[in-house]
mmCIF file of C-alpha atoms in Angstrom:
data_model
loop_
_atom_site.group_PDB
_atom_site.id
_atom_site.type_symbol
_atom_site.label_atom_id
_atom_site.label_comp_id
_atom_site.label_asym_id
_atom_site.label_seq_id
_atom_site.Cartn_x
_atom_site.Cartn_y
_atom_site.Cartn_z
ATOM 1 C CA MET D 1 0.000 0.000 0.000
ATOM 2 C CA LYS D 2 2.880 2.329 0.857
ATOM 3 C CA LEU D 3 4.521 1.735 -2.530
ATOM 4 C CA THR D 4 1.298 2.521 -4.347
ATOM 5 C CA LEU D 5 1.144 5.793 -2.452
ATOM 6 C CA VAL D 6 4.727 6.723 -3.444
ATOM 7 C CA THR D 7 4.312 5.850 -7.129
ATOM 8 C CA GLY D 8 0.846 7.367 -7.334
ATOM 9 C CA LEU D 9 1.965 10.615 -5.735
ATOM 10 C CA THR D 10 5.017 10.802 -8.019
ATOM 11 C CA GLY D 11 2.761 10.411 -11.049
ATOM 12 C CA LEU D 12 0.409 13.138 -9.870
ATOM 13 C CA ILE D 13 3.268 15.550 -9.073
ATOM 14 C CA LEU D 14 4.706 14.969 -12.562
ATOM 15 C CA LEU D 15 1.277 15.622 -14.054
ATOM 16 C CA ALA D 16 0.968 18.873 -12.097
ATOM 17 C CA THR D 17 4.469 19.932 -13.201
ATOM 18 C CA ILE D 18 3.738 19.354 -16.879
ATOM 19 C CA VAL D 19 0.397 21.173 -16.702
ATOM 20 C CA GLU D 20 2.009 24.106 -14.873
ATOM 21 C CA LEU D 21 4.859 24.331 -17.433
ATOM 22 C CA LEU D 22 2.306 24.304 -20.252
ATOM 23 C CA ARG D 23 0.215 26.941 -18.466
ATOM 24 C CA ARG D 24 3.232 29.239 -18.155
ATOM 25 C CA ARG D 25 4.169 28.615 -21.795
ATOM 26 C CA GLN D 26 7.531 27.143 -20.762
ATOM 27 C CA LEU D 27 6.924 23.990 -22.767
ATOM 28 C CA ARG D 28 5.967 23.730 -26.426
ATOM 29 C CA GLU D 29 2.629 21.985 -26.935
ATOM 30 C CA LYS D 30 4.196 19.218 -28.997
ATOM 31 C CA TYR D 31 6.369 18.154 -26.043
ATOM 32 C CA GLY D 32 3.706 18.860 -23.438
ATOM 33 C CA MET D 33 1.201 16.601 -25.199
ATOM 34 C CA LEU D 34 3.804 13.846 -25.435
ATOM 35 C CA TRP D 35 4.434 13.900 -21.682
ATOM 36 C CA LEU D 36 0.730 14.157 -20.853
ATOM 37 C CA GLY D 37 0.170 11.102 -23.042
ATOM 38 C CA VAL D 38 2.864 9.237 -21.136
ATOM 39 C CA LEU D 39 1.341 10.204 -17.791
ATOM 40 C CA VAL D 40 -2.119 9.060 -18.879
ATOM 41 C CA ILE D 41 -0.597 5.587 -19.250
ATOM 42 C CA VAL D 42 1.751 5.746 -16.268
ATOM 43 C CA ILE D 43 -0.588 7.034 -13.543
ATOM 44 C CA PRO D 44 -3.098 4.139 -13.726
ATOM 45 C CA LEU D 45 -0.115 1.776 -13.688
ATOM 46 C CA SER D 46 1.316 3.467 -10.585
ATOM 47 C CA LEU D 47 -1.992 2.936 -8.787
ATOM 48 C CA PHE D 48 -2.551 -0.605 -10.062
ATOM 49 C CA PRO D 49 0.907 -2.117 -10.725
ATOM 50 C CA ARG D 50 -0.527 -5.548 -11.639
ATOM 51 C CA LEU D 51 -2.466 -4.141 -14.574
ATOM 52 C CA LEU D 52 0.089 -5.347 -17.126
ATOM 53 C CA ASP D 53 0.745 -8.795 -15.677
ATOM 54 C CA ASN D 54 -1.351 -10.524 -18.335
ATOM 55 C CA VAL D 55 0.427 -8.741 -21.190
ATOM 56 C CA ALA D 56 3.779 -9.546 -19.578
ATOM 57 C CA GLU D 57 2.912 -13.236 -19.378
ATOM 58 C CA LEU D 58 1.915 -13.211 -23.011
ATOM 59 C CA LEU D 59 5.361 -11.813 -23.955
ATOM 60 C CA GLY D 60 7.240 -14.160 -21.639
ATOM 61 C CA VAL D 61 8.279 -11.393 -19.257
ATOM 62 C CA ALA D 62 8.337 -12.391 -15.556
ATOM 63 C CA SER D 63 6.035 -9.619 -14.331
ATOM 64 C CA GLY D 64 4.233 -6.500 -15.424
ATOM 65 C CA VAL D 65 6.646 -4.367 -13.422
ATOM 66 C CA SER D 66 9.641 -5.688 -15.397
ATOM 67 C CA LEU D 67 7.795 -4.997 -18.622
ATOM 68 C CA VAL D 68 7.100 -1.402 -17.566
ATOM 69 C CA LEU D 69 10.764 -0.946 -16.634
ATOM 70 C CA PHE D 70 11.913 -2.272 -20.004
ATOM 71 C CA LEU D 71 9.439 -0.221 -22.026
ATOM 72 C CA GLY D 72 10.307 2.823 -19.928
ATOM 73 C CA ILE D 73 14.015 2.576 -20.767
ATOM 74 C CA VAL D 74 13.309 2.031 -24.469
ATOM 75 C CA PHE D 75 11.025 5.054 -24.455
ATOM 76 C CA LEU D 76 13.598 7.267 -22.690
ATOM 77 C CA LEU D 77 16.270 6.186 -25.190
ATOM 78 C CA LEU D 78 13.997 7.150 -28.057
ATOM 79 C CA VAL D 79 13.313 10.517 -26.428
ATOM 80 C CA CYS D 80 17.092 11.143 -26.073
ATOM 81 C CA VAL D 81 17.700 10.285 -29.723
ATOM 82 C CA HIS D 82 14.872 12.584 -30.734
ATOM 83 C CA LEU D 83 16.319 15.430 -28.667
ATOM 84 C CA SER D 84 19.780 14.921 -30.229
ATOM 85 C CA TRP D 85 18.085 15.128 -33.603
ATOM 86 C CA GLU D 86 16.306 18.336 -32.623
ATOM 87 C CA VAL D 87 19.559 19.849 -31.329
ATOM 88 C CA SER D 88 21.363 18.967 -34.572
ATOM 89 C CA HIS D 89 18.564 20.648 -36.476
ATOM 90 C CA LEU D 90 18.757 23.732 -34.258
ATOM 91 C CA GLU D 91 22.542 23.903 -34.665
ATOM 92 C CA GLU D 92 22.140 23.844 -38.444
ATOM 93 C CA GLU D 93 19.572 26.644 -38.220
ATOM 94 C CA THR D 94 21.731 28.849 -35.990
ATOM 95 C CA ARG D 95 24.718 28.146 -38.231
ATOM 96 C CA THR D 96 22.795 29.371 -41.260
ATOM 97 C CA LEU D 97 21.674 32.432 -39.319
ATOM 98 C CA ALA D 98 25.259 33.217 -38.238
ATOM 99 C CA GLU D 99 26.429 32.936 -41.842
ATOM 100 C CA GLU D 100 23.637 35.155 -43.156
ATOM 101 C CA PHE D 101 24.436 37.642 -40.412
ATOM 102 C CA ALA D 102 28.146 37.746 -41.343
ATOM 103 C CA LEU D 103 27.275 38.317 -45.013
ATOM 104 C CA LEU D 104 24.811 41.092 -44.165
ATOM 105 C CA ARG D 105 27.408 42.819 -42.018
ATOM 106 C CA THR D 106 29.866 42.637 -44.915
ATOM 107 C CA GLU D 107 27.316 44.270 -47.233
ATOM 108 C CA ILE D 108 26.614 47.011 -44.696
ATOM 109 C CA ASP D 109 30.332 47.698 -44.278
ATOM 110 C CA ALA D 110 30.751 47.908 -48.060
ATOM 111 C CA ASP D 111 27.785 50.294 -48.384
ATOM 112 C CA ARG D 112 29.067 52.473 -45.586
ATOM 113 C CA ALA D 113 32.542 52.635 -47.134
ATOM 114 C CA ALA D 114 31.046 53.578 -50.507
ATOM 115 C CA ARG D 115 28.900 56.305 -48.903
ATOM 116 C CA ASP D 116 31.851 57.729 -46.976
ATOM 117 C CA GLU D 117 33.797 57.807 -50.237
ATOM 118 C CA LEU D 118 30.959 59.780 -51.909
ATOM 119 C CA VAL D 119 30.774 62.266 -49.020
ATOM 120 C CA ARG D 120 34.520 62.771 -49.128
ATOM 121 C CA ASN D 121 34.453 63.440 -52.872
ATOM 122 C CA ASP D 122 31.626 65.969 -52.504
ATOM 123 C CA GLY D 123 33.308 67.821 -49.673
ATOM 124 C CA MET B 1 41.059 39.241 -62.881
ATOM 125 C CA VAL B 2 43.281 36.222 -63.489
ATOM 126 C CA ASN B 3 43.372 35.037 -67.112
ATOM 127 C CA GLY B 4 40.090 36.822 -67.825
ATOM 128 C CA LYS B 5 38.243 35.359 -64.849
ATOM 129 C CA ARG B 6 36.827 37.183 -61.825
ATOM 130 C CA VAL B 7 38.576 35.605 -58.875
ATOM 131 C CA LEU B 8 37.760 35.724 -55.168
ATOM 132 C CA ILE B 9 40.326 34.595 -52.621
ATOM 133 C CA ILE B 10 38.624 33.286 -49.478
ATOM 134 C CA ILE B 11 40.704 33.235 -46.303
ATOM 135 C CA PRO B 12 39.060 31.634 -43.256
ATOM 136 C CA ALA B 13 40.754 33.024 -40.152
ATOM 137 C CA LEU B 14 40.510 32.286 -36.451
ATOM 138 C CA ASN B 15 42.691 34.404 -34.186
ATOM 139 C CA GLU B 16 45.286 35.034 -36.891
ATOM 140 C CA SER B 17 45.967 38.706 -36.207
ATOM 141 C CA GLY B 18 49.702 37.861 -36.196
ATOM 142 C CA SER B 19 49.855 36.711 -39.806
ATOM 143 C CA ILE B 20 46.664 37.824 -41.557
ATOM 144 C CA ALA B 21 47.997 41.240 -42.619
ATOM 145 C CA ASP B 22 51.043 39.650 -44.278
ATOM 146 C CA VAL B 23 48.926 36.994 -46.010
ATOM 147 C CA VAL B 24 46.403 39.536 -47.329
ATOM 148 C CA GLY B 25 49.215 41.877 -48.334
ATOM 149 C CA GLU B 26 51.067 39.132 -50.188
ATOM 150 C CA VAL B 27 47.950 37.980 -52.043
ATOM 151 C CA ARG B 28 47.115 41.522 -53.113
ATOM 152 C CA GLY B 29 50.731 42.136 -54.130
ATOM 153 C CA GLU B 30 51.092 38.959 -56.174
ATOM 154 C CA LEU B 31 47.577 39.004 -57.653
ATOM 155 C CA PRO B 32 46.607 42.642 -58.240
ATOM 156 C CA GLY B 33 43.261 41.974 -59.924
ATOM 157 C CA VAL B 34 41.652 39.656 -57.394
ATOM 158 C CA ASP B 35 39.347 40.378 -54.479
ATOM 159 C CA VAL B 36 40.129 39.050 -51.042
ATOM 160 C CA LEU B 37 37.475 38.036 -48.523
ATOM 161 C CA VAL B 38 38.647 37.220 -45.018
ATOM 162 C CA VAL B 39 36.034 35.259 -43.071
ATOM 163 C CA ASP B 40 36.663 35.865 -39.399
ATOM 164 C CA ASP B 41 35.431 32.728 -37.658
ATOM 165 C CA GLY B 42 34.550 34.359 -34.356
ATOM 166 C CA SER B 43 38.065 35.487 -33.453
ATOM 167 C CA THR B 44 38.643 36.954 -30.022
ATOM 168 C CA ASP B 45 41.604 39.030 -31.196
ATOM 169 C CA ARG B 46 41.811 41.839 -33.768
ATOM 170 C CA THR B 47 41.859 39.557 -36.819
ATOM 171 C CA ALA B 48 38.906 41.270 -38.533
ATOM 172 C CA ALA B 49 40.207 44.808 -38.006
ATOM 173 C CA VAL B 50 43.751 43.894 -39.076
ATOM 174 C CA ALA B 51 42.470 42.145 -42.204
ATOM 175 C CA ALA B 52 40.275 45.116 -43.147
ATOM 176 C CA ALA B 53 43.185 47.513 -42.633
ATOM 177 C CA ALA B 54 45.289 45.318 -44.942
ATOM 178 C CA GLY B 55 42.719 45.837 -47.678
ATOM 179 C CA ALA B 56 40.579 42.702 -47.471
ATOM 180 C CA ARG B 57 36.816 42.562 -47.366
ATOM 181 C CA VAL B 58 35.802 41.019 -44.081
ATOM 182 C CA ALA B 59 32.861 38.824 -43.153
ATOM 183 C CA LYS B 60 32.772 38.473 -39.399
ATOM 184 C CA LEU B 61 30.894 35.510 -37.931
ATOM 185 C CA PRO B 62 29.230 36.271 -34.578
ATOM 186 C CA TYR B 63 30.708 33.117 -33.012
ATOM 187 C CA ASN B 64 33.030 30.287 -33.967
ATOM 188 C CA LEU B 65 31.543 27.881 -36.513
ATOM 189 C CA GLY B 66 34.638 26.001 -37.638
ATOM 190 C CA VAL B 67 36.320 26.113 -41.037
ATOM 191 C CA GLY B 68 33.240 24.637 -42.717
ATOM 192 C CA GLY B 69 30.992 27.481 -41.592
ATOM 193 C CA ALA B 70 33.554 30.077 -42.569
ATOM 194 C CA MET B 71 33.997 28.541 -46.000
ATOM 195 C CA ARG B 72 30.287 28.400 -46.749
ATOM 196 C CA VAL B 73 30.117 32.118 -46.002
ATOM 197 C CA GLY B 74 32.932 32.603 -48.510
ATOM 198 C CA TYR B 75 31.313 30.503 -51.232
ATOM 199 C CA ARG B 76 27.956 32.181 -50.695
ATOM 200 C CA TYR B 77 29.633 35.560 -51.065
ATOM 201 C CA ALA B 78 31.314 34.341 -54.267
ATOM 202 C CA ARG B 79 27.986 33.124 -55.662
ATOM 203 C CA ASP B 80 26.053 36.257 -54.699
ATOM 204 C CA HIS B 81 28.704 38.523 -56.243
ATOM 205 C CA ASP B 82 29.017 36.469 -59.391
ATOM 206 C CA TYR B 83 32.659 35.390 -59.252
ATOM 207 C CA ASP B 84 33.939 32.885 -61.819
ATOM 208 C CA VAL B 85 36.457 31.344 -59.458
ATOM 209 C CA ALA B 86 36.731 31.016 -55.680
ATOM 210 C CA ILE B 87 40.046 30.060 -54.144
ATOM 211 C CA GLN B 88 40.552 28.984 -50.566
ATOM 212 C CA VAL B 89 43.810 30.061 -48.928
ATOM 213 C CA ASP B 90 44.929 29.416 -45.341
ATOM 214 C CA ALA B 91 45.434 32.388 -43.036
ATOM 215 C CA ASP B 92 48.720 31.110 -41.623
ATOM 216 C CA GLY B 93 50.751 31.811 -44.748
ATOM 217 C CA GLN B 94 51.348 28.171 -45.763
ATOM 218 C CA HIS B 95 49.890 28.677 -49.210
ATOM 219 C CA ASP B 96 51.928 30.566 -51.782
ATOM 220 C CA PRO B 97 49.665 32.858 -53.865
ATOM 221 C CA ARG B 98 52.078 32.589 -56.806
ATOM 222 C CA TYR B 99 50.488 29.191 -57.572
ATOM 223 C CA VAL B 100 47.013 30.706 -57.954
ATOM 224 C CA PRO B 101 47.234 31.326 -61.745
ATOM 225 C CA LYS B 102 48.268 27.676 -62.166
ATOM 226 C CA LEU B 103 45.196 26.540 -60.241
ATOM 227 C CA VAL B 104 42.926 28.888 -62.196
ATOM 228 C CA ASP B 105 44.287 27.666 -65.554
ATOM 229 C CA LEU B 106 43.340 24.093 -64.784
ATOM 230 C CA LEU B 107 39.732 25.144 -64.058
ATOM 231 C CA ASP B 108 39.165 25.327 -67.832
ATOM 232 C CA GLU B 109 39.112 21.547 -67.956
ATOM 233 C CA THR B 110 38.064 20.589 -64.443
ATOM 234 C CA ASP B 111 35.702 21.767 -61.694
ATOM 235 C CA LEU B 112 37.834 21.678 -58.562
ATOM 236 C CA VAL B 113 41.608 22.023 -58.341
ATOM 237 C CA ILE B 114 43.629 21.118 -55.251
ATOM 238 C CA GLY B 115 47.044 22.601 -54.566
ATOM 239 C CA ALA B 116 48.787 19.477 -53.270
ATOM 240 C CA ARG B 117 51.880 18.870 -51.204
ATOM 241 C CA PHE B 118 53.806 15.594 -51.614
ATOM 242 C CA ALA B 119 53.272 15.878 -55.348
ATOM 243 C CA GLY B 120 56.823 16.642 -56.385
ATOM 244 C CA GLU B 121 57.357 20.175 -55.220
ATOM 245 C CA GLY B 122 58.580 21.279 -51.812
ATOM 246 C CA ASP B 123 59.820 19.233 -48.887
ATOM 247 C CA TYR B 124 56.782 18.967 -46.620
ATOM 248 C CA ASN B 125 56.951 15.714 -44.635
ATOM 249 C CA VAL B 126 54.961 13.856 -41.991
ATOM 250 C CA ARG B 127 55.426 10.457 -40.337
ATOM 251 C CA GLY B 128 53.568 7.942 -38.159
ATOM 252 C CA PRO B 129 49.768 7.668 -37.778
ATOM 253 C CA ARG B 130 49.270 11.069 -39.339
ATOM 254 C CA ARG B 131 51.024 9.813 -42.473
ATOM 255 C CA TRP B 132 48.959 6.555 -42.476
ATOM 256 C CA ALA B 133 45.815 8.649 -42.285
ATOM 257 C CA MET B 134 46.934 10.750 -45.242
ATOM 258 C CA VAL B 135 47.880 7.652 -47.277
ATOM 259 C CA MET B 136 44.523 6.011 -46.532
ATOM 260 C CA LEU B 137 42.574 9.159 -47.410
ATOM 261 C CA SER B 138 44.562 9.647 -50.615
ATOM 262 C CA GLY B 139 44.056 6.031 -51.668
ATOM 263 C CA VAL B 140 40.302 5.968 -51.140
ATOM 264 C CA LEU B 141 39.629 9.473 -52.454
ATOM 265 C CA SER B 142 41.751 8.875 -55.563
ATOM 266 C CA ARG B 143 39.463 5.957 -56.415
ATOM 267 C CA VAL B 144 36.298 7.918 -55.664
ATOM 268 C CA ALA B 145 37.474 10.877 -57.771
ATOM 269 C CA HIS B 146 39.009 8.773 -60.576
ATOM 270 C CA THR B 147 42.257 10.754 -60.429
ATOM 271 C CA LYS B 148 45.475 10.613 -58.483
ATOM 272 C CA LEU B 149 45.159 12.679 -55.311
ATOM 273 C CA THR B 150 48.081 12.795 -52.900
ATOM 274 C CA ASP B 151 47.084 15.556 -50.493
ATOM 275 C CA THR B 152 43.378 15.377 -49.782
ATOM 276 C CA THR B 153 43.484 17.473 -46.613
ATOM 277 C CA SER B 154 45.039 20.442 -48.376
ATOM 278 C CA GLY B 155 43.012 23.599 -47.848
ATOM 279 C CA PHE B 156 44.473 25.236 -50.954
ATOM 280 C CA ARG B 157 41.678 24.827 -53.526
ATOM 281 C CA ALA B 158 40.151 26.546 -56.513
ATOM 282 C CA ALA B 159 36.507 26.063 -57.499
ATOM 283 C CA ASN B 160 34.662 27.053 -60.672
ATOM 284 C CA ARG B 161 31.100 28.397 -60.827
ATOM 285 C CA ARG B 162 29.432 25.022 -60.693
ATOM 286 C CA VAL B 163 31.271 24.010 -57.540
ATOM 287 C CA ILE B 164 30.797 27.491 -56.016
ATOM 288 C CA ASP B 165 27.034 27.073 -56.464
ATOM 289 C CA MET B 166 27.134 23.689 -54.769
ATOM 290 C CA PHE B 167 29.350 24.787 -51.870
ATOM 291 C CA ALA B 168 27.235 27.917 -51.297
ATOM 292 C CA THR B 169 24.269 25.765 -50.339
ATOM 293 C CA TRP B 170 26.039 22.627 -49.111
ATOM 294 C CA TYR B 171 29.206 22.702 -47.048
ATOM 295 C CA PRO B 172 29.844 20.443 -44.070
ATOM 296 C CA VAL B 173 30.719 22.040 -40.760
ATOM 297 C CA GLU B 174 32.067 18.977 -38.948
ATOM 298 C CA TYR B 175 35.681 17.893 -38.464
ATOM 299 C CA LEU B 176 37.531 17.271 -41.764
ATOM 300 C CA GLY B 177 34.272 18.034 -43.570
ATOM 301 C CA ASP B 178 35.866 21.005 -45.310
ATOM 302 C CA THR B 179 38.484 18.758 -46.898
ATOM 303 C CA VAL B 180 37.558 15.067 -46.999
ATOM 304 C CA GLU B 181 33.775 15.208 -47.174
ATOM 305 C CA THR B 182 33.706 18.011 -49.733
ATOM 306 C CA LEU B 183 35.893 15.900 -52.041
ATOM 307 C CA VAL B 184 33.649 12.840 -51.741
ATOM 308 C CA HIS B 185 30.529 14.953 -52.309
ATOM 309 C CA THR B 186 32.038 16.796 -55.283
ATOM 310 C CA ALA B 187 33.188 13.593 -56.963
ATOM 311 C CA ARG B 188 29.843 11.878 -56.311
ATOM 312 C CA ARG B 189 27.953 14.740 -57.953
ATOM 313 C CA GLY B 190 29.927 14.077 -61.115
ATOM 314 C CA TYR B 191 32.250 17.066 -60.932
ATOM 315 C CA THR B 192 35.878 16.534 -61.868
ATOM 316 C CA ILE B 193 38.759 17.042 -59.445
ATOM 317 C CA ARG B 194 42.441 17.482 -60.291
ATOM 318 C CA GLN B 195 45.488 18.319 -58.272
ATOM 319 C CA VAL B 196 48.409 20.610 -58.974
ATOM 320 C CA PRO B 197 51.717 20.167 -57.154
ATOM 321 C CA VAL B 198 52.582 23.117 -54.949
ATOM 322 C CA ALA B 199 55.311 23.790 -52.421
ATOM 323 C CA MET B 200 53.988 24.511 -48.962
ATOM 324 C CA ARG B 201 55.781 26.926 -46.702
ATOM 325 C CA LYS B 202 56.220 26.933 -42.970
ATOM 326 C CA ARG B 203 53.335 28.682 -41.282
ATOM 327 C CA MET B 204 54.082 32.289 -40.325
ATOM 328 C CA ALA B 205 52.415 32.062 -36.908
ATOM 329 C CA GLY B 206 50.861 29.363 -34.730
ATOM 330 C CA THR B 207 52.134 25.839 -34.133
ATOM 331 C CA PRO B 208 51.238 22.470 -35.695
ATOM 332 C CA SER B 209 50.309 19.549 -33.413
ATOM 333 C CA HIS B 210 52.885 16.767 -33.166
ATOM 334 C CA SER B 211 51.977 14.510 -30.250
ATOM 335 C CA PRO B 212 51.644 10.782 -31.159
ATOM 336 C CA ALA B 213 48.376 10.468 -29.236
ATOM 337 C CA LYS B 214 46.866 13.327 -31.216
ATOM 338 C CA ALA B 215 48.106 11.718 -34.426
ATOM 339 C CA MET B 216 46.360 8.444 -33.529
ATOM 340 C CA ILE B 217 43.147 10.291 -32.749
ATOM 341 C CA TYR B 218 43.524 12.056 -36.073
ATOM 342 C CA LEU B 219 43.790 8.696 -37.839
ATOM 343 C CA GLY B 220 40.668 7.428 -36.083
ATOM 344 C CA ARG B 221 38.651 10.523 -36.834
ATOM 345 C CA ALA B 222 39.823 10.586 -40.445
ATOM 346 C CA PHE B 223 38.668 6.993 -40.852
ATOM 347 C CA ALA B 224 35.284 7.749 -39.266
ATOM 348 C CA VAL B 225 34.760 10.876 -41.367
ATOM 349 C CA LEU B 226 35.677 9.060 -44.561
ATOM 350 C CA THR B 227 33.385 6.113 -43.832
ATOM 351 C CA LEU B 228 30.492 8.440 -43.051
ATOM 352 C CA ALA B 229 31.125 10.509 -46.167
ATOM 353 C CA LEU B 230 31.101 7.375 -48.316
ATOM 354 C CA ILE B 231 27.809 6.026 -46.959
ATOM 355 C CA ARG B 232 26.050 9.382 -46.936
ATOM 356 C CA ARG B 233 23.590 10.352 -49.603
#
């Protein structure tokens, strides 16, 4: 009973955290929805840990808890890979921006030099 | 103008305030008709100001991107300003601008020309794992490019319009991407590559790395980069 309390409370606190982050616009919807989806599955399991025992038996896994642990690690790995992918994408975007910025600055410098030259010739 | 072609010399520079003025000055002295663009790759010293004072155009990146980022800026500038030829020259003074007309001449019959050490001229030498890496890269890239290449990590290169267009939109930013991966990509797209023997000089400032551990790491990374480049689309 104690364990159920700990896991159940953890699930609810996580849920509250995600909702609060979404409410304060600290989390993009696409990630917020992902984590809410995860919690919708995880919270019932934290309250009733034996829920997956039948599925586990079907797959040859000793217990539902082991199955949850395994699936949890696979899921976290996938999330990490996805985040690496997103970071790579972001790096490419900021790189392009930095390059565009350098080129624009070069054009501005050239324009300014040309204008100064004109002013000098007039004066 | 070199042999009737509009030429842009691109010099990627990171904290090279000690040598950049001499390099820019030498290029402008030897090649009066060409434009020089120094791409300052987020230097923390006065590289950009020194280069501008020496008469180069300067593109200053807001932070360090690596040689690949600096070079794409250069090629994009070359494309946007309609240059016929873009030539990459190192900021440390290793590349002798007197070879530039030779590189440009060969662009009539080929798309990318590499100024190569170990090809007869000069006395540049390396040993150990660093040499194995260079031999392996040369062997594989020579087959990929259907021509004999002896110095595939040379940064002394001349590109014609077709290759400028490609490099302006595609140029790898990762380690060795500016040398090894660009060669694989260029060859795969059906462009021709040739090399011209050049003598390399001692760098004017800065020091090369010589530790055996670093050389081994270099070999490993070169192998990884090459493998990736070969299996990439």
